[in-house]
């Protein structure tokens, strides 16, 4: 984790209300993993007071400005304009000064066996799945991505995923792009066809709950990246805590082996650092829960 006082490389609208921002961040990529996030300070003055959490879309390098200089390393985020902070962000331009803290959070666990992997993303929840897809493909996994949104405007970065070699399936609530209906309906069909698979998901809570129930039904391993508003990024404000059942474990992520997809029914609380803390779902009901400091 490092605090960067840096500048914007680019900030472009990629779909109505959605923007992609590249930020200069030397040394960021060596410590960043799929599913982590940054805390972004919109401007170095008040208001707004608090930083905003954004999932990491990808990291990379751009050519140096001139011979003899190192390549420019960047971190890229994708965000949706929903309030005052993101409205200010949408007006930023190349060279504007910003501040970010990161990488933060626990990323997805990509160390599991090779095989079939299904990624399920809803709306802006597609963001952390891009780095995940790249890591899984590099590990020799067969990756399928199920993309869901209300309309065609909510379906992001299709070309980028396909360039990784990922099979993409699109569904929208209004049928304006791809299949008409919910992405969870597509997931259930895919699990019937590919029972020996592992599921990774990020998106709105109702979608995550439906994905969890489907994975429980088919006894499919599942990893969930939770979304929540927060103020600090390090667990102090407790804005990241997601209510479950039982006892609150402050500033800790609770995880269990990803085997049976039964984790949410356990009598525990889930304390997670957002925007992209990871909850691993699985484990038999009588299995001890492993706790990891955030």
Short mmCIF file of N, CA and C in Angstrom, two decimals, residues 106-236:
data_model
loop_
_atom_site.label_atom_id
_atom_site.label_comp_id
_atom_site.label_asym_id
_atom_site.label_seq_id
_atom_site.Cartn_x
_atom_site.Cartn_y
_atom_site.Cartn_z
N UNK A 106 -8.12 -7.60 -0.18
CA UNK A 106 -7.69 -8.95 -0.52
C UNK A 106 -8.24 -9.30 -1.89
N UNK A 107 -7.38 -9.68 -2.81
CA UNK A 107 -7.83 -10.03 -4.15
C UNK A 107 -8.39 -11.43 -4.22
N UNK A 108 -8.86 -11.77 -5.41
CA UNK A 108 -9.33 -13.13 -5.66
C UNK A 108 -8.19 -14.13 -5.48
N UNK A 109 -8.52 -15.32 -5.06
CA UNK A 109 -7.57 -16.41 -4.94
C UNK A 109 -7.53 -17.16 -6.27
N UNK A 110 -6.44 -16.97 -7.01
CA UNK A 110 -6.30 -17.61 -8.33
C UNK A 110 -5.40 -18.83 -8.29
N UNK A 111 -5.15 -19.36 -7.11
CA UNK A 111 -4.20 -20.46 -6.98
C UNK A 111 -4.87 -21.83 -7.09
N UNK A 112 -6.19 -21.84 -7.28
CA UNK A 112 -6.89 -23.13 -7.37
C UNK A 112 -6.51 -23.85 -8.66
N UNK A 113 -6.96 -25.08 -8.76
CA UNK A 113 -6.59 -25.93 -9.88
C UNK A 113 -7.05 -25.35 -11.21
N UNK A 114 -6.38 -25.83 -12.28
CA UNK A 114 -6.80 -25.44 -13.62
C UNK A 114 -8.16 -26.07 -13.92
N UNK A 115 -8.81 -25.51 -14.89
CA UNK A 115 -10.10 -26.07 -15.30
C UNK A 115 -11.05 -24.99 -15.74
N UNK A 116 -12.34 -25.31 -15.71
CA UNK A 116 -13.38 -24.38 -16.16
C UNK A 116 -13.61 -23.31 -15.09
N UNK A 117 -13.68 -22.04 -15.53
CA UNK A 117 -13.97 -20.92 -14.65
C UNK A 117 -15.08 -20.08 -15.28
N UNK A 118 -16.06 -19.71 -14.48
CA UNK A 118 -17.13 -18.84 -14.93
C UNK A 118 -17.08 -17.56 -14.11
N UNK A 119 -17.01 -16.42 -14.79
CA UNK A 119 -17.03 -15.11 -14.15
C UNK A 119 -18.39 -14.49 -14.39
N UNK A 120 -19.01 -13.94 -13.34
CA UNK A 120 -20.33 -13.32 -13.46
C UNK A 120 -20.22 -11.88 -12.99
N UNK A 121 -20.47 -10.93 -13.90
CA UNK A 121 -20.37 -9.52 -13.56
C UNK A 121 -21.62 -8.76 -13.91
N UNK A 122 -22.04 -7.89 -13.00
CA UNK A 122 -23.20 -7.06 -13.24
C UNK A 122 -22.84 -5.59 -13.22
N UNK A 123 -23.04 -4.87 -14.33
CA UNK A 123 -22.76 -3.44 -14.38
C UNK A 123 -21.31 -3.13 -14.09
N UNK A 124 -21.07 -2.20 -13.17
CA UNK A 124 -19.72 -1.79 -12.83
C UNK A 124 -18.97 -2.92 -12.11
N UNK A 125 -19.67 -3.96 -11.70
CA UNK A 125 -19.03 -5.12 -11.10
C UNK A 125 -18.15 -5.90 -12.07
N UNK A 126 -18.22 -5.56 -13.35
CA UNK A 126 -17.32 -6.18 -14.33
C UNK A 126 -15.88 -5.75 -14.15
N UNK A 127 -15.66 -4.61 -13.49
CA UNK A 127 -14.32 -4.00 -13.43
C UNK A 127 -13.26 -4.94 -12.88
N UNK A 128 -13.41 -5.52 -11.67
CA UNK A 128 -12.33 -6.35 -11.13
C UNK A 128 -12.16 -7.68 -11.84
N UNK A 129 -13.12 -8.04 -12.68
CA UNK A 129 -13.06 -9.33 -13.35
C UNK A 129 -12.08 -9.33 -14.52
N UNK A 130 -11.67 -8.14 -15.00
CA UNK A 130 -10.77 -8.10 -16.15
C UNK A 130 -9.38 -8.63 -15.77
N UNK A 131 -8.81 -8.11 -14.69
CA UNK A 131 -7.50 -8.62 -14.25
C UNK A 131 -7.60 -10.09 -13.87
N UNK A 132 -8.71 -10.47 -13.25
CA UNK A 132 -8.92 -11.88 -12.88
C UNK A 132 -8.92 -12.76 -14.11
N UNK A 133 -9.65 -12.35 -15.15
CA UNK A 133 -9.71 -13.14 -16.38
C UNK A 133 -8.32 -13.30 -16.97
N UNK A 134 -7.52 -12.23 -16.98
CA UNK A 134 -6.17 -12.31 -17.52
C UNK A 134 -5.30 -13.29 -16.75
N UNK A 135 -5.40 -13.27 -15.42
CA UNK A 135 -4.59 -14.18 -14.61
C UNK A 135 -5.02 -15.63 -14.81
N UNK A 136 -6.33 -15.86 -14.89
CA UNK A 136 -6.82 -17.23 -15.07
C UNK A 136 -6.43 -17.78 -16.44
N UNK A 137 -6.55 -16.97 -17.48
CA UNK A 137 -6.16 -17.41 -18.82
C UNK A 137 -4.66 -17.72 -18.83
N UNK A 138 -3.86 -16.87 -18.20
CA UNK A 138 -2.41 -17.09 -18.15
C UNK A 138 -2.08 -18.38 -17.41
N UNK A 139 -2.94 -18.80 -16.48
CA UNK A 139 -2.73 -20.04 -15.73
C UNK A 139 -3.25 -21.27 -16.46
N UNK A 140 -3.75 -21.08 -17.67
CA UNK A 140 -4.21 -22.21 -18.46
C UNK A 140 -5.66 -22.60 -18.24
N UNK A 141 -6.46 -21.73 -17.65
CA UNK A 141 -7.86 -22.03 -17.38
C UNK A 141 -8.74 -21.66 -18.57
N UNK A 142 -9.82 -22.40 -18.74
CA UNK A 142 -10.85 -22.04 -19.70
C UNK A 142 -11.81 -21.09 -19.00
N UNK A 143 -11.95 -19.87 -19.52
CA UNK A 143 -12.72 -18.83 -18.83
C UNK A 143 -13.92 -18.41 -19.66
N UNK A 144 -15.08 -18.39 -19.02
CA UNK A 144 -16.30 -17.87 -19.62
C UNK A 144 -16.81 -16.71 -18.77
N UNK A 145 -17.18 -15.63 -19.43
CA UNK A 145 -17.66 -14.44 -18.73
C UNK A 145 -19.13 -14.20 -19.05
N UNK A 146 -19.95 -14.10 -18.00
CA UNK A 146 -21.36 -13.78 -18.14
C UNK A 146 -21.54 -12.34 -17.72
N UNK A 147 -21.91 -11.48 -18.68
CA UNK A 147 -22.02 -10.04 -18.44
C UNK A 147 -23.49 -9.66 -18.40
N UNK A 148 -23.88 -8.95 -17.33
CA UNK A 148 -25.27 -8.55 -17.20
C UNK A 148 -25.40 -7.05 -16.94
N UNK A 149 -26.50 -6.47 -17.38
CA UNK A 149 -26.78 -5.06 -17.15
C UNK A 149 -28.24 -4.75 -17.42
N UNK A 150 -28.66 -3.56 -17.00
CA UNK A 150 -30.04 -3.16 -17.25
C UNK A 150 -30.27 -2.91 -18.73
N UNK A 151 -29.30 -2.20 -19.36
CA UNK A 151 -29.40 -1.89 -20.78
C UNK A 151 -28.04 -2.12 -21.43
N UNK A 152 -27.95 -1.91 -22.73
CA UNK A 152 -26.69 -2.07 -23.46
C UNK A 152 -25.63 -1.10 -22.95
N UNK A 153 -26.04 0.04 -22.39
CA UNK A 153 -25.07 1.01 -21.89
C UNK A 153 -24.30 0.49 -20.68
N UNK A 154 -24.84 -0.53 -19.99
CA UNK A 154 -24.20 -1.07 -18.79
C UNK A 154 -23.25 -2.24 -19.09
N UNK A 155 -23.10 -2.59 -20.36
CA UNK A 155 -22.21 -3.68 -20.76
C UNK A 155 -20.88 -3.05 -21.18
N UNK A 156 -19.81 -3.34 -20.45
CA UNK A 156 -18.54 -2.64 -20.61
C UNK A 156 -17.41 -3.58 -21.03
N UNK A 157 -16.50 -3.04 -21.83
CA UNK A 157 -15.20 -3.67 -22.12
C UNK A 157 -15.32 -5.07 -22.73
N UNK A 158 -16.33 -5.29 -23.56
CA UNK A 158 -16.50 -6.61 -24.18
C UNK A 158 -15.28 -6.96 -25.04
N UNK A 159 -14.83 -6.03 -25.84
CA UNK A 159 -13.69 -6.29 -26.73
C UNK A 159 -12.44 -6.64 -25.95
N UNK A 160 -12.20 -5.94 -24.84
CA UNK A 160 -11.01 -6.21 -24.03
C UNK A 160 -11.02 -7.63 -23.48
N UNK A 161 -12.17 -8.08 -22.99
CA UNK A 161 -12.26 -9.44 -22.48
C UNK A 161 -12.03 -10.46 -23.60
N UNK A 162 -12.62 -10.22 -24.75
CA UNK A 162 -12.49 -11.16 -25.86
C UNK A 162 -11.05 -11.25 -26.35
N UNK A 163 -10.32 -10.16 -26.29
CA UNK A 163 -8.91 -10.19 -26.69
C UNK A 163 -8.07 -11.06 -25.77
N UNK A 164 -8.53 -11.27 -24.55
CA UNK A 164 -7.84 -12.17 -23.62
C UNK A 164 -8.08 -13.63 -23.95
N UNK A 165 -9.05 -13.90 -24.83
CA UNK A 165 -9.42 -15.28 -25.13
C UNK A 165 -10.58 -15.78 -24.29
N UNK A 166 -11.35 -14.86 -23.72
CA UNK A 166 -12.48 -15.22 -22.86
C UNK A 166 -13.75 -15.32 -23.70
N UNK A 167 -14.53 -16.39 -23.47
CA UNK A 167 -15.84 -16.50 -24.09
C UNK A 167 -16.80 -15.58 -23.34
N UNK A 168 -17.49 -14.69 -24.07
CA UNK A 168 -18.39 -13.75 -23.42
C UNK A 168 -19.84 -14.03 -23.78
N UNK A 169 -20.70 -13.90 -22.78
CA UNK A 169 -22.14 -14.07 -22.95
C UNK A 169 -22.81 -12.86 -22.32
N UNK A 170 -23.67 -12.19 -23.08
CA UNK A 170 -24.26 -10.93 -22.65
C UNK A 170 -25.76 -11.10 -22.44
N UNK A 171 -26.26 -10.51 -21.36
CA UNK A 171 -27.71 -10.44 -21.15
C UNK A 171 -28.06 -9.07 -20.58
N UNK A 172 -29.17 -8.52 -21.00
CA UNK A 172 -29.66 -7.24 -20.49
C UNK A 172 -31.12 -7.37 -20.09
N UNK A 173 -31.50 -6.61 -19.08
CA UNK A 173 -32.86 -6.69 -18.58
C UNK A 173 -33.89 -6.34 -19.64
N UNK A 174 -33.54 -5.34 -20.51
CA UNK A 174 -34.50 -4.89 -21.51
C UNK A 174 -34.30 -5.53 -22.87
N UNK A 175 -33.30 -6.42 -23.00
CA UNK A 175 -33.06 -7.09 -24.26
C UNK A 175 -32.41 -6.22 -25.32
N UNK A 176 -31.86 -5.06 -24.93
CA UNK A 176 -31.25 -4.16 -25.91
C UNK A 176 -29.92 -4.67 -26.43
N UNK A 177 -29.30 -5.61 -25.74
CA UNK A 177 -28.06 -6.24 -26.20
C UNK A 177 -28.00 -7.66 -25.65
N UNK A 178 -27.67 -8.61 -26.52
CA UNK A 178 -27.57 -9.99 -26.08
C UNK A 178 -28.93 -10.58 -25.72
N UNK A 179 -28.90 -11.52 -24.80
CA UNK A 179 -30.11 -12.20 -24.37
C UNK A 179 -30.95 -11.31 -23.45
N UNK A 180 -32.25 -11.40 -23.57
CA UNK A 180 -33.15 -10.66 -22.69
C UNK A 180 -33.38 -11.44 -21.41
N UNK A 181 -33.10 -10.80 -20.26
CA UNK A 181 -33.28 -11.47 -18.98
C UNK A 181 -32.12 -11.24 -18.04
N UNK A 182 -32.10 -11.97 -16.96
CA UNK A 182 -31.10 -11.81 -15.91
C UNK A 182 -29.88 -12.67 -16.19
N UNK A 183 -28.72 -12.16 -15.79
CA UNK A 183 -27.48 -12.90 -16.00
C UNK A 183 -27.46 -14.18 -15.18
N UNK A 184 -28.19 -14.22 -14.07
CA UNK A 184 -28.23 -15.41 -13.24
C UNK A 184 -28.95 -16.56 -13.94
N UNK A 185 -29.86 -16.25 -14.84
CA UNK A 185 -30.50 -17.30 -15.63
C UNK A 185 -29.50 -17.97 -16.55
N UNK A 186 -28.61 -17.18 -17.11
CA UNK A 186 -27.54 -17.72 -17.95
C UNK A 186 -26.61 -18.58 -17.11
N UNK A 187 -26.29 -18.12 -15.91
CA UNK A 187 -25.39 -18.87 -15.03
C UNK A 187 -25.94 -20.26 -14.74
N UNK A 188 -27.22 -20.35 -14.45
CA UNK A 188 -27.79 -21.66 -14.11
C UNK A 188 -27.68 -22.62 -15.30
N UNK A 189 -27.91 -22.14 -16.49
CA UNK A 189 -27.77 -23.00 -17.66
C UNK A 189 -26.32 -23.45 -17.84
N UNK A 190 -25.37 -22.55 -17.61
CA UNK A 190 -23.97 -22.90 -17.79
C UNK A 190 -23.52 -23.92 -16.75
N UNK A 191 -24.01 -23.81 -15.54
CA UNK A 191 -23.63 -24.79 -14.51
C UNK A 191 -24.22 -26.16 -14.80
N UNK A 192 -25.38 -26.20 -15.44
CA UNK A 192 -25.93 -27.48 -15.85
C UNK A 192 -25.08 -28.12 -16.94
N UNK A 193 -24.51 -27.28 -17.80
CA UNK A 193 -23.70 -27.78 -18.91
C UNK A 193 -22.27 -28.06 -18.48
N UNK A 194 -21.72 -27.24 -17.55
CA UNK A 194 -20.34 -27.39 -17.10
C UNK A 194 -20.33 -27.54 -15.57
N UNK A 195 -20.66 -28.71 -15.07
CA UNK A 195 -20.79 -28.88 -13.61
C UNK A 195 -19.45 -28.80 -12.87
N UNK A 196 -18.36 -29.15 -13.51
CA UNK A 196 -17.04 -29.12 -12.86
C UNK A 196 -16.38 -27.78 -13.13
N UNK A 197 -16.85 -26.75 -12.45
CA UNK A 197 -16.33 -25.41 -12.68
C UNK A 197 -16.25 -24.66 -11.37
N UNK A 198 -15.69 -23.47 -11.40
CA UNK A 198 -15.61 -22.57 -10.25
C UNK A 198 -16.12 -21.21 -10.70
N UNK A 199 -16.87 -20.55 -9.82
CA UNK A 199 -17.51 -19.29 -10.16
C UNK A 199 -16.88 -18.14 -9.37
N UNK A 200 -16.67 -17.01 -10.05
CA UNK A 200 -16.21 -15.76 -9.44
C UNK A 200 -17.22 -14.69 -9.82
N UNK A 201 -17.58 -13.81 -8.88
CA UNK A 201 -18.61 -12.84 -9.19
C UNK A 201 -18.40 -11.52 -8.49
N UNK A 202 -18.91 -10.46 -9.11
CA UNK A 202 -18.94 -9.13 -8.51
C UNK A 202 -20.09 -8.36 -9.14
N UNK A 203 -20.81 -7.59 -8.32
CA UNK A 203 -21.94 -6.83 -8.82
C UNK A 203 -22.84 -6.40 -7.69
N UNK A 204 -24.06 -5.99 -7.99
CA UNK A 204 -25.01 -5.55 -6.95
C UNK A 204 -25.41 -6.69 -6.04
N UNK A 205 -25.77 -6.36 -4.81
CA UNK A 205 -26.08 -7.37 -3.80
C UNK A 205 -27.18 -8.34 -4.21
N UNK A 206 -28.29 -7.89 -4.81
CA UNK A 206 -29.31 -8.87 -5.21
C UNK A 206 -28.77 -9.91 -6.19
N UNK A 207 -27.91 -9.47 -7.11
CA UNK A 207 -27.31 -10.42 -8.04
C UNK A 207 -26.40 -11.39 -7.31
N UNK A 208 -25.58 -10.88 -6.38
CA UNK A 208 -24.67 -11.75 -5.65
C UNK A 208 -25.43 -12.79 -4.83
N UNK A 209 -26.54 -12.37 -4.22
CA UNK A 209 -27.35 -13.32 -3.46
C UNK A 209 -27.90 -14.42 -4.36
N UNK A 210 -28.35 -14.04 -5.56
CA UNK A 210 -28.88 -15.03 -6.49
C UNK A 210 -27.79 -15.97 -6.98
N UNK A 211 -26.60 -15.41 -7.27
CA UNK A 211 -25.47 -16.26 -7.69
C UNK A 211 -25.11 -17.25 -6.59
N UNK A 212 -25.10 -16.76 -5.35
CA UNK A 212 -24.79 -17.65 -4.22
C UNK A 212 -25.79 -18.80 -4.14
N UNK A 213 -27.07 -18.49 -4.23
CA UNK A 213 -28.09 -19.53 -4.11
C UNK A 213 -27.96 -20.57 -5.22
N UNK A 214 -27.64 -20.12 -6.42
CA UNK A 214 -27.47 -21.05 -7.54
C UNK A 214 -26.26 -21.94 -7.30
N UNK A 215 -25.16 -21.36 -6.80
CA UNK A 215 -23.95 -22.16 -6.55
C UNK A 215 -24.17 -23.16 -5.42
N UNK A 216 -24.97 -22.78 -4.42
CA UNK A 216 -25.33 -23.74 -3.37
C UNK A 216 -26.12 -24.89 -3.97
N UNK A 217 -27.06 -24.57 -4.83
CA UNK A 217 -27.91 -25.59 -5.47
C UNK A 217 -27.08 -26.61 -6.23
N UNK A 218 -26.06 -26.14 -6.94
CA UNK A 218 -25.24 -27.02 -7.78
C UNK A 218 -23.92 -27.41 -7.11
N UNK A 219 -23.75 -27.02 -5.84
CA UNK A 219 -22.55 -27.35 -5.07
C UNK A 219 -21.28 -26.92 -5.82
N UNK A 220 -21.32 -25.68 -6.27
CA UNK A 220 -20.24 -25.12 -7.08
C UNK A 220 -19.38 -24.18 -6.24
N UNK A 221 -18.05 -24.30 -6.28
CA UNK A 221 -17.18 -23.35 -5.57
C UNK A 221 -17.41 -21.92 -6.06
N UNK A 222 -17.40 -20.98 -5.13
CA UNK A 222 -17.72 -19.59 -5.46
C UNK A 222 -16.84 -18.62 -4.68
N UNK A 223 -16.36 -17.59 -5.37
CA UNK A 223 -15.69 -16.46 -4.73
C UNK A 223 -16.46 -15.19 -5.07
N UNK A 224 -16.70 -14.36 -4.05
CA UNK A 224 -17.53 -13.17 -4.20
C UNK A 224 -16.72 -11.92 -3.86
N UNK A 225 -16.75 -10.95 -4.74
CA UNK A 225 -16.16 -9.63 -4.48
C UNK A 225 -17.29 -8.68 -4.14
N UNK A 226 -17.29 -8.19 -2.89
CA UNK A 226 -18.40 -7.38 -2.40
C UNK A 226 -18.18 -5.90 -2.68
N UNK A 227 -19.27 -5.19 -2.95
CA UNK A 227 -19.23 -3.75 -3.18
C UNK A 227 -19.91 -3.02 -2.03
N UNK A 228 -19.29 -1.94 -1.56
CA UNK A 228 -19.89 -1.13 -0.50
C UNK A 228 -19.20 0.21 -0.46
N UNK A 229 -19.92 1.26 -0.07
CA UNK A 229 -19.30 2.57 0.12
C UNK A 229 -18.48 2.55 1.40
N UNK A 230 -17.36 3.29 1.41
CA UNK A 230 -16.51 3.34 2.59
C UNK A 230 -15.70 4.61 2.55
N UNK A 231 -15.06 4.93 3.68
CA UNK A 231 -14.37 6.22 3.81
C UNK A 231 -12.86 6.11 3.86
N UNK A 232 -12.32 5.01 4.41
CA UNK A 232 -10.88 4.99 4.71
C UNK A 232 -10.09 4.00 3.87
N UNK A 233 -10.62 2.80 3.63
CA UNK A 233 -9.91 1.79 2.87
C UNK A 233 -9.04 0.87 3.69
N UNK A 234 -8.93 1.12 5.00
CA UNK A 234 -8.05 0.31 5.85
C UNK A 234 -8.79 -0.32 7.02
N UNK A 235 -10.12 -0.24 7.07
CA UNK A 235 -10.89 -0.91 8.10
C UNK A 235 -11.20 -0.10 9.33
N UNK A 236 -10.73 1.15 9.42
CA UNK A 236 -10.92 1.95 10.63
C UNK A 236 -12.35 2.49 10.75
#
